[in-house]
Short mmCIF file of C-alpha atoms in Angstrom, two decimals:
data_model
loop_
_atom_site.label_atom_id
_atom_site.label_comp_id
_atom_site.label_asym_id
_atom_site.label_seq_id
_atom_site.Cartn_x
_atom_site.Cartn_y
_atom_site.Cartn_z
CA UNK A 865 82.10 218.71 161.26
CA UNK A 866 84.51 216.01 160.56
CA UNK A 867 87.50 217.17 162.92
CA UNK A 868 84.55 217.21 165.62
CA UNK A 869 83.58 213.42 164.61
CA UNK A 870 87.34 212.55 164.60
CA UNK A 871 87.81 213.70 167.89
CA UNK A 872 84.76 211.99 169.48
CA UNK A 873 85.65 208.60 167.80
CA UNK A 874 89.27 208.53 169.23
CA UNK A 875 88.30 209.81 172.75
CA UNK A 876 90.54 207.53 174.89
CA UNK A 877 87.54 206.36 177.09
CA UNK A 878 86.46 204.36 174.13
CA UNK A 879 89.78 202.67 173.35
CA UNK A 880 91.93 202.51 176.36
CA UNK A 881 91.50 201.27 180.08
CA UNK A 882 90.39 204.29 182.95
CA UNK A 883 93.57 206.21 183.80
CA UNK A 884 95.11 205.49 180.46
CA UNK A 885 95.37 208.24 177.62
CA UNK A 886 96.55 208.63 174.44
CA UNK A 887 99.50 210.69 175.44
CA UNK A 888 100.64 207.32 177.35
CA UNK A 889 101.10 205.96 174.22
CA UNK A 890 103.36 208.20 172.71
CA UNK A 891 106.30 206.23 170.42
CA UNK A 892 109.89 206.66 170.92
CA UNK A 893 112.93 205.57 168.91
CA UNK A 894 112.92 202.23 170.80
CA UNK A 895 108.99 201.81 171.52
CA UNK A 896 106.23 201.55 168.83
CA UNK A 897 102.80 201.07 169.29
CA UNK A 898 100.01 200.12 167.12
CA UNK A 899 98.71 203.37 165.39
CA UNK A 900 95.10 203.19 163.64
CA UNK A 901 96.43 204.88 160.40
CA UNK A 902 98.58 201.63 159.65
CA UNK A 903 95.31 199.69 159.21
CA UNK A 904 94.79 201.79 155.98
CA UNK A 905 97.64 199.44 154.46
CA UNK A 906 95.29 196.70 154.32
CA UNK A 907 93.40 198.03 151.64
CA UNK A 908 96.10 197.88 148.87
CA UNK A 909 97.87 194.89 150.19
CA UNK A 910 94.01 193.06 149.88
CA UNK A 911 93.81 194.11 146.24
CA UNK A 912 97.52 192.93 145.88
CA UNK A 913 96.22 189.44 147.36
CA UNK A 914 93.20 189.41 144.83
CA UNK A 915 95.70 189.70 141.85
CA UNK A 916 97.89 187.02 143.27
CA UNK A 917 94.83 184.77 143.80
CA UNK A 918 93.69 185.27 140.24
CA UNK A 919 97.26 184.39 138.96
CA UNK A 920 97.42 181.47 141.30
CA UNK A 921 93.97 179.96 140.38
CA UNK A 922 95.03 180.37 136.38
CA UNK A 923 98.63 179.25 136.56
CA UNK A 924 98.47 176.64 139.29
CA UNK A 925 94.90 175.62 140.46
CA UNK A 926 93.15 175.09 137.23
CA UNK A 927 96.09 173.14 135.28
CA UNK A 928 96.19 171.25 138.63
CA UNK A 929 92.23 170.46 138.55
CA UNK A 930 92.59 168.86 134.97
CA UNK A 931 95.74 166.84 135.72
CA UNK A 932 94.06 165.26 139.06
CA UNK A 933 90.73 164.50 136.97
CA UNK A 934 88.42 166.86 138.14
CA UNK A 935 86.04 167.54 135.28
CA UNK A 936 83.08 169.95 135.12
CA UNK A 937 79.62 168.34 134.57
CA UNK A 938 77.98 168.63 131.09
CA UNK A 939 75.10 170.97 131.98
CA UNK A 940 72.13 170.92 129.39
CA UNK A 941 71.60 174.57 128.28
CA UNK A 942 68.39 176.28 128.06
CA UNK A 943 66.99 177.21 124.77
CA UNK A 944 67.34 180.84 123.65
CA UNK A 945 64.02 182.85 124.68
CA UNK A 946 64.28 186.39 125.01
CA UNK A 947 60.97 186.72 127.03
CA UNK A 948 62.07 184.05 129.55
CA UNK A 949 65.56 185.46 129.55
CA UNK A 950 64.17 189.05 130.64
CA UNK A 951 62.00 187.48 133.28
CA UNK A 952 64.72 185.69 134.53
CA UNK A 953 67.51 188.60 134.79
CA UNK A 954 64.80 191.41 136.05
CA UNK A 955 61.95 189.68 137.77
CA UNK A 956 62.68 186.17 139.30
CA UNK A 957 65.00 183.19 139.07
CA UNK A 958 62.78 180.81 140.60
CA UNK A 959 59.12 181.64 139.53
CA UNK A 960 55.95 180.49 141.07
CA UNK A 961 53.26 178.15 139.83
CA UNK A 962 50.98 181.14 138.95
CA UNK A 963 54.37 183.08 136.99
CA UNK A 964 55.26 179.66 135.47
CA UNK A 965 51.42 179.30 134.08
CA UNK A 966 51.52 182.76 132.67
CA UNK A 967 54.58 182.66 131.03
CA UNK A 968 53.63 179.28 129.23
CA UNK A 969 50.55 181.12 127.76
CA UNK A 970 53.10 184.24 126.79
CA UNK A 971 55.71 182.10 125.21
CA UNK A 972 53.03 179.35 123.70
CA UNK A 973 54.96 176.66 125.36
CA UNK A 974 53.94 173.67 128.07
CA UNK A 975 54.28 174.72 131.58
CA UNK A 976 56.56 171.76 131.99
CA UNK A 977 58.96 173.18 129.31
CA UNK A 978 59.18 176.39 131.00
CA UNK A 979 60.01 175.09 134.35
CA UNK A 980 62.63 173.05 132.80
CA UNK A 981 63.95 176.13 131.02
CA UNK A 982 64.13 177.97 134.46
CA UNK A 983 65.65 175.14 136.06
CA UNK A 984 68.45 174.80 133.51
CA UNK A 985 69.00 178.34 133.23
CA UNK A 986 69.63 178.56 137.16
CA UNK A 987 72.05 175.80 136.78
CA UNK A 988 74.04 177.61 134.17
CA UNK A 989 74.78 180.12 136.82
CA UNK A 990 75.88 177.80 139.30
CA UNK A 991 79.96 177.54 139.92
CA UNK A 992 81.62 174.86 138.02
CA UNK A 993 83.41 172.07 139.78
CA UNK A 994 86.38 173.42 138.68
CA UNK A 995 85.97 176.96 140.17
CA UNK A 996 85.07 175.27 143.72
CA UNK A 997 88.32 173.57 143.23
CA UNK A 998 90.35 176.48 142.26
CA UNK A 999 88.86 178.38 145.27
CA UNK A 1000 89.56 175.54 147.62
CA UNK A 1001 93.05 175.58 146.50
CA UNK A 1002 93.80 179.23 147.16
CA UNK A 1003 92.21 179.13 150.57
CA UNK A 1004 94.26 176.01 151.67
CA UNK A 1005 97.54 177.77 150.13
CA UNK A 1006 96.67 180.84 152.42
CA UNK A 1007 95.45 178.95 155.26
CA UNK A 1008 98.70 176.81 155.31
CA UNK A 1009 101.06 179.65 154.93
CA UNK A 1010 99.11 181.81 157.47
CA UNK A 1011 98.65 179.27 160.33
CA UNK A 1012 102.78 178.22 160.02
CA UNK A 1013 103.47 182.05 159.93
CA UNK A 1014 101.39 182.52 163.07
CA UNK A 1015 103.24 179.34 165.03
CA UNK A 1016 106.58 180.93 163.84
CA UNK A 1017 105.59 184.35 165.26
CA UNK A 1018 104.26 183.43 168.67
CA UNK A 1019 106.26 180.07 169.27
CA UNK A 1020 108.90 182.18 171.61
CA UNK A 1021 106.12 184.67 172.70
CA UNK A 1022 105.08 184.02 176.59
CA UNK A 1023 101.43 184.65 176.05
CA UNK A 1024 101.07 181.56 173.65
CA UNK A 1025 101.96 179.52 176.72
CA UNK A 1026 100.89 181.49 179.92
CA UNK A 1027 97.79 183.16 178.70
CA UNK A 1028 97.70 185.82 181.53
CA UNK A 1029 100.65 187.23 179.93
CA UNK A 1030 98.16 188.69 177.55
CA UNK A 1031 97.70 191.47 179.96
CA UNK A 1032 101.32 192.09 181.31
CA UNK A 1033 101.75 195.82 180.97
CA UNK A 1034 98.67 196.41 178.79
CA UNK A 1035 98.20 198.65 177.15
CA UNK A 1036 101.56 199.67 177.00
CA UNK A 1037 102.83 196.69 175.21
CA UNK A 1038 105.29 197.65 172.31
CA UNK A 1039 104.46 196.29 168.90
CA UNK A 1040 106.84 194.05 167.66
CA UNK A 1041 107.66 194.06 163.42
CA UNK A 1042 106.69 190.43 163.39
CA UNK A 1043 103.37 190.91 165.02
CA UNK A 1044 102.26 193.94 162.67
CA UNK A 1045 102.97 191.91 159.50
CA UNK A 1046 101.08 188.74 160.69
CA UNK A 1047 98.18 191.34 161.40
CA UNK A 1048 98.54 193.02 158.24
CA UNK A 1049 98.58 189.78 156.43
CA UNK A 1050 95.43 188.38 158.28
CA UNK A 1051 93.36 191.71 157.85
CA UNK A 1052 94.39 191.89 154.08
CA UNK A 1053 93.09 188.38 153.41
CA UNK A 1054 89.88 189.15 154.93
CA UNK A 1055 89.34 192.36 153.11
CA UNK A 1056 89.85 190.11 150.03
CA UNK A 1057 87.29 187.81 150.82
CA UNK A 1058 84.95 190.97 150.99
CA UNK A 1059 86.26 192.28 147.66
CA UNK A 1060 85.75 188.79 146.07
CA UNK A 1061 82.51 187.92 147.93
CA UNK A 1062 80.27 188.49 144.77
CA UNK A 1063 82.28 186.42 142.60
CA UNK A 1064 83.12 183.46 144.82
CA UNK A 1065 81.21 180.12 145.06
CA UNK A 1066 77.78 181.01 147.04
CA UNK A 1067 76.74 178.74 149.60
CA UNK A 1068 73.71 178.08 151.89
CA UNK A 1069 75.19 179.97 154.70
CA UNK A 1070 76.15 183.42 152.60
CA UNK A 1071 74.60 185.51 155.34
CA UNK A 1072 76.56 183.85 157.93
CA UNK A 1073 79.57 184.42 156.09
CA UNK A 1074 79.21 188.08 155.59
CA UNK A 1075 78.55 188.31 159.54
CA UNK A 1076 81.73 186.24 159.99
CA UNK A 1077 84.11 188.44 157.54
CA UNK A 1078 82.45 191.62 159.02
CA UNK A 1079 82.77 190.69 162.88
CA UNK A 1080 86.75 189.30 162.00
CA UNK A 1081 87.46 192.63 160.10
CA UNK A 1082 86.10 194.64 163.09
CA UNK A 1083 87.77 192.31 165.58
CA UNK A 1084 91.09 192.57 163.91
CA UNK A 1085 90.89 196.42 163.12
CA UNK A 1086 89.77 197.17 166.96
CA UNK A 1087 91.97 194.79 168.60
CA UNK A 1088 95.04 196.66 166.85
CA UNK A 1089 93.60 199.96 167.75
CA UNK A 1090 93.06 199.06 171.29
CA UNK A 1091 96.41 197.12 171.44
CA UNK A 1092 94.60 193.81 171.94
CA UNK A 1093 97.53 192.36 169.68
CA UNK A 1094 98.42 189.40 172.07
CA UNK A 1095 94.78 188.13 172.22
CA UNK A 1096 94.17 189.24 168.61
CA UNK A 1097 97.44 186.84 167.36
CA UNK A 1098 95.83 183.68 169.69
CA UNK A 1099 92.26 184.26 167.88
CA UNK A 1100 93.76 184.33 164.53
CA UNK A 1101 96.09 180.80 164.96
CA UNK A 1102 92.89 178.99 166.43
CA UNK A 1103 90.87 179.88 163.40
CA UNK A 1104 93.66 178.94 160.94
CA UNK A 1105 94.36 175.31 162.38
CA UNK A 1106 91.06 173.75 161.67
CA UNK A 1107 90.68 175.65 158.12
CA UNK A 1108 93.90 174.15 157.14
CA UNK A 1109 91.99 170.99 157.20
CA UNK A 1110 88.71 172.00 155.67
CA UNK A 1111 89.99 173.04 152.35
CA UNK A 1112 91.95 169.84 151.55
CA UNK A 1113 88.94 167.99 152.57
CA UNK A 1114 87.07 169.94 149.73
CA UNK A 1115 89.88 169.34 147.17
CA UNK A 1116 89.85 165.56 147.78
CA UNK A 1117 85.77 165.38 147.69
CA UNK A 1118 85.89 167.45 144.17
CA UNK A 1119 88.61 164.89 143.00
CA UNK A 1120 86.50 161.81 144.24
CA UNK A 1121 88.94 160.32 146.46
CA UNK A 1122 86.24 159.46 148.92
CA UNK A 1123 88.35 157.39 151.65
CA UNK A 1124 91.07 160.47 151.89
CA UNK A 1125 88.07 162.77 151.92
CA UNK A 1126 86.42 160.90 154.85
CA UNK A 1127 89.60 160.56 156.89
CA UNK A 1128 90.40 164.32 156.35
CA UNK A 1129 86.90 165.32 157.15
CA UNK A 1130 87.15 163.60 160.72
CA UNK A 1131 90.27 165.11 161.32
CA UNK A 1132 88.87 168.31 160.42
CA UNK A 1133 85.80 167.73 162.66
CA UNK A 1134 87.89 166.78 165.42
CA UNK A 1135 90.17 169.96 164.95
CA UNK A 1136 87.51 172.13 164.99
CA UNK A 1137 85.10 171.01 167.66
CA UNK A 1138 88.17 171.05 169.98
CA UNK A 1139 89.76 174.39 168.74
CA UNK A 1140 86.50 176.40 168.33
CA UNK A 1141 84.20 174.92 171.38
CA UNK A 1142 87.04 174.20 173.81
CA UNK A 1143 90.44 176.04 173.37
CA UNK A 1144 88.81 179.25 172.00
CA UNK A 1145 86.21 179.83 175.03
CA UNK A 1146 89.12 179.06 177.21
CA UNK A 1147 92.06 180.49 175.85
CA UNK A 1148 90.05 183.51 174.35
CA UNK A 1149 86.67 184.09 175.88
CA UNK A 1150 87.33 183.31 179.43
CA UNK A 1151 90.83 185.05 179.18
CA UNK A 1152 89.33 188.41 177.95
CA UNK A 1153 86.36 188.27 180.37
CA UNK A 1154 87.91 187.35 183.25
CA UNK A 1155 91.82 187.56 183.51
CA UNK A 1156 91.80 190.72 182.13
CA UNK A 1157 89.90 192.53 184.94
CA UNK A 1158 93.03 191.87 187.09
CA UNK A 1159 94.90 194.62 185.14
CA UNK A 1160 91.92 197.23 184.68
CA UNK A 1161 88.52 197.94 185.10
CA UNK A 1162 85.82 197.36 182.37
CA UNK A 1163 85.20 200.12 179.50
CA UNK A 1164 83.82 200.58 176.27
CA UNK A 1165 86.57 198.57 174.58
CA UNK A 1166 86.36 195.75 176.80
CA UNK A 1167 82.58 195.34 176.17
CA UNK A 1168 82.94 195.77 172.46
CA UNK A 1169 85.97 193.21 172.18
CA UNK A 1170 84.13 190.55 174.23
CA UNK A 1171 80.73 191.35 171.84
CA UNK A 1172 82.62 190.72 168.77
CA UNK A 1173 84.16 187.37 170.41
CA UNK A 1174 80.73 186.28 171.33
CA UNK A 1175 79.46 186.66 167.88
CA UNK A 1176 82.50 184.69 166.52
CA UNK A 1177 81.67 181.98 169.29
CA UNK A 1178 77.84 181.70 168.20
CA UNK A 1179 78.96 181.08 164.59
CA UNK A 1180 81.16 178.40 165.83
CA UNK A 1181 78.21 176.78 167.19
CA UNK A 1182 76.23 177.14 164.39
CA UNK A 1183 78.98 175.65 162.22
CA UNK A 1184 79.64 172.86 164.83
CA UNK A 1185 75.73 172.01 164.54
CA UNK A 1186 76.16 171.52 160.83
CA UNK A 1187 79.13 169.53 161.13
CA UNK A 1188 78.13 167.43 163.83
CA UNK A 1189 75.03 166.62 161.69
CA UNK A 1190 77.30 165.42 158.83
CA UNK A 1191 79.35 163.30 161.05
CA UNK A 1192 75.95 161.54 162.24
CA UNK A 1193 75.23 161.11 158.76
CA UNK A 1194 78.79 159.78 158.07
CA UNK A 1195 78.31 157.11 160.66
CA UNK A 1196 74.70 155.84 159.56
CA UNK A 1197 75.90 155.70 155.64
CA UNK A 1198 79.55 155.14 155.95
CA UNK A 1199 80.44 157.85 153.73
CA UNK A 1200 80.50 161.83 153.64
CA UNK A 1201 77.60 163.40 153.07
CA UNK A 1202 78.07 166.50 150.45
CA UNK A 1203 78.83 169.75 151.85
CA UNK A 1204 75.54 170.99 153.68
CA UNK A 1205 76.72 174.66 153.05
CA UNK A 1206 76.70 173.80 149.21
CA UNK A 1207 73.77 174.07 146.83
CA UNK A 1208 73.25 170.83 144.51
CA UNK A 1209 72.27 171.10 140.81
CA UNK A 1210 68.53 171.09 140.37
CA UNK A 1211 68.88 168.99 137.53
CA UNK A 1212 70.55 166.24 139.58
CA UNK A 1213 67.26 164.95 140.93
CA UNK A 1214 64.88 166.39 138.54
CA UNK A 1215 66.56 164.58 135.61
CA UNK A 1216 66.96 161.37 137.26
CA UNK A 1217 63.42 161.50 138.47
CA UNK A 1218 62.32 162.17 134.65
CA UNK A 1219 64.28 158.97 133.57
CA UNK A 1220 62.85 156.84 136.29
CA UNK A 1221 59.16 158.14 135.27
CA UNK A 1222 60.23 157.27 131.57
CA UNK A 1223 61.54 153.67 132.95
CA UNK A 1224 58.45 152.89 134.59
CA UNK A 1225 56.33 154.12 131.59
CA UNK A 1226 58.45 151.88 129.42
CA UNK A 1227 58.20 148.89 131.97
CA UNK A 1228 54.43 149.23 132.20
CA UNK A 1229 54.06 149.36 128.29
CA UNK A 1230 56.36 146.09 128.28
CA UNK A 1231 54.56 144.42 130.94
CA UNK A 1232 51.17 145.55 129.41
CA UNK A 1233 52.47 143.81 125.83
CA UNK A 1234 53.41 140.61 127.82
CA UNK A 1235 50.55 140.06 129.51
CA UNK A 1236 48.17 140.80 126.40
CA UNK A 1237 50.26 138.60 124.38
CA UNK A 1238 49.95 135.81 127.04
CA UNK A 1239 46.38 136.17 127.48
CA UNK A 1240 46.14 135.68 123.39
CA UNK A 1241 48.25 132.77 123.71
CA UNK A 1242 46.20 131.06 126.54
CA UNK A 1243 42.70 131.97 124.55
CA UNK A 1244 44.26 130.11 121.27
CA UNK A 1245 44.50 133.14 118.90
CA UNK A 1246 47.82 134.57 117.75
CA UNK A 1247 50.84 132.94 119.14
CA UNK A 1248 53.98 134.87 120.59
CA UNK A 1249 55.87 133.37 117.81
CA UNK A 1250 56.13 131.06 114.93
CA UNK A 1251 57.72 128.30 117.21
CA UNK A 1252 56.24 126.04 119.68
CA UNK A 1253 58.10 124.48 122.33
CA UNK A 1254 57.68 120.46 123.08
CA UNK A 1255 58.00 118.85 126.10
CA UNK A 1256 61.14 117.13 124.97
CA UNK A 1257 62.75 120.27 124.39
CA UNK A 1258 62.76 120.34 120.42
CA UNK A 1259 61.13 123.09 118.46
CA UNK A 1260 58.60 122.68 115.77
CA UNK A 1261 58.16 125.49 113.37
CA UNK A 1262 54.74 126.51 112.83
#
């Protein structure tokens, strides 16, 4: 059964244009073509990248965060409560009003205290600022290396300057060693992101991130097996270009360098919108959809490749809307809004609102005392103090 499934999966009709078979893709001493088994190397390389990341964050990023003044916010801890802890870990982390009332009765606590316990417990699970800083440093280091590696690999390649060259001689385009290692680097990195996804900082677009990683891995893997190497390298370089500016923007935001952060954010916005909404559709989508038809007729791989690219483009549009909204807020407010993809701590607004209510209560009490004393004084009863101010400025003790 496994053999039959393998034969069905690797039918040349799925992967190669009409008229081309796997026999036409046989290797020789001088000519090497992409082999699907090469992709298995990405798994151990991904694990190596995870180890390198852990060492980098502990030995480089974390000490750097403390030197640059990145301080974790002191969060009030929730008081130990076995019953609430059990409910939190097994049932729900954000209970509704009815559940809060029920838990308050069981614990013999006011509902407000139970609500505060859950809020503080949730904040305890949120990633610290130093963790976000370390993660941004690692991504910046990789995207920086990957982007300039891609430029070094592609600067002398004809398809970087003339996109029709992506299809010259397709699919019988020999695989160069530099392209192989560049592909392996990118694929291993995205596999490492999948492996660390449960431990990384979770943002509001967590589901979109999963779709993005899955589409990217499928796209890289399929483009390698079907020898879409040339178009795949263009996709990777275009993506890394804007990511090189995104991560340092986050780093300076965590450092509270607002002016530098705002400047980098505007540069990132321009690079992202141009690369993802202009260059990518023309260089990749239009190239893959239209120019490729000059060389071969449509087949399954053609449709599958374009479907994955369209999914990526839809994600580009989604993130572009978020970025444009942040730019709009930046123009109105004069400073960059917090990352809309990140969750803010609930205690920030709740604790501040509690403090405001306390101040209002104190202000009302003070105002009440003052008005009552003034009323007493106006009615000739107890004076405000033992001194009475005279018109000449002197003070007379009573």
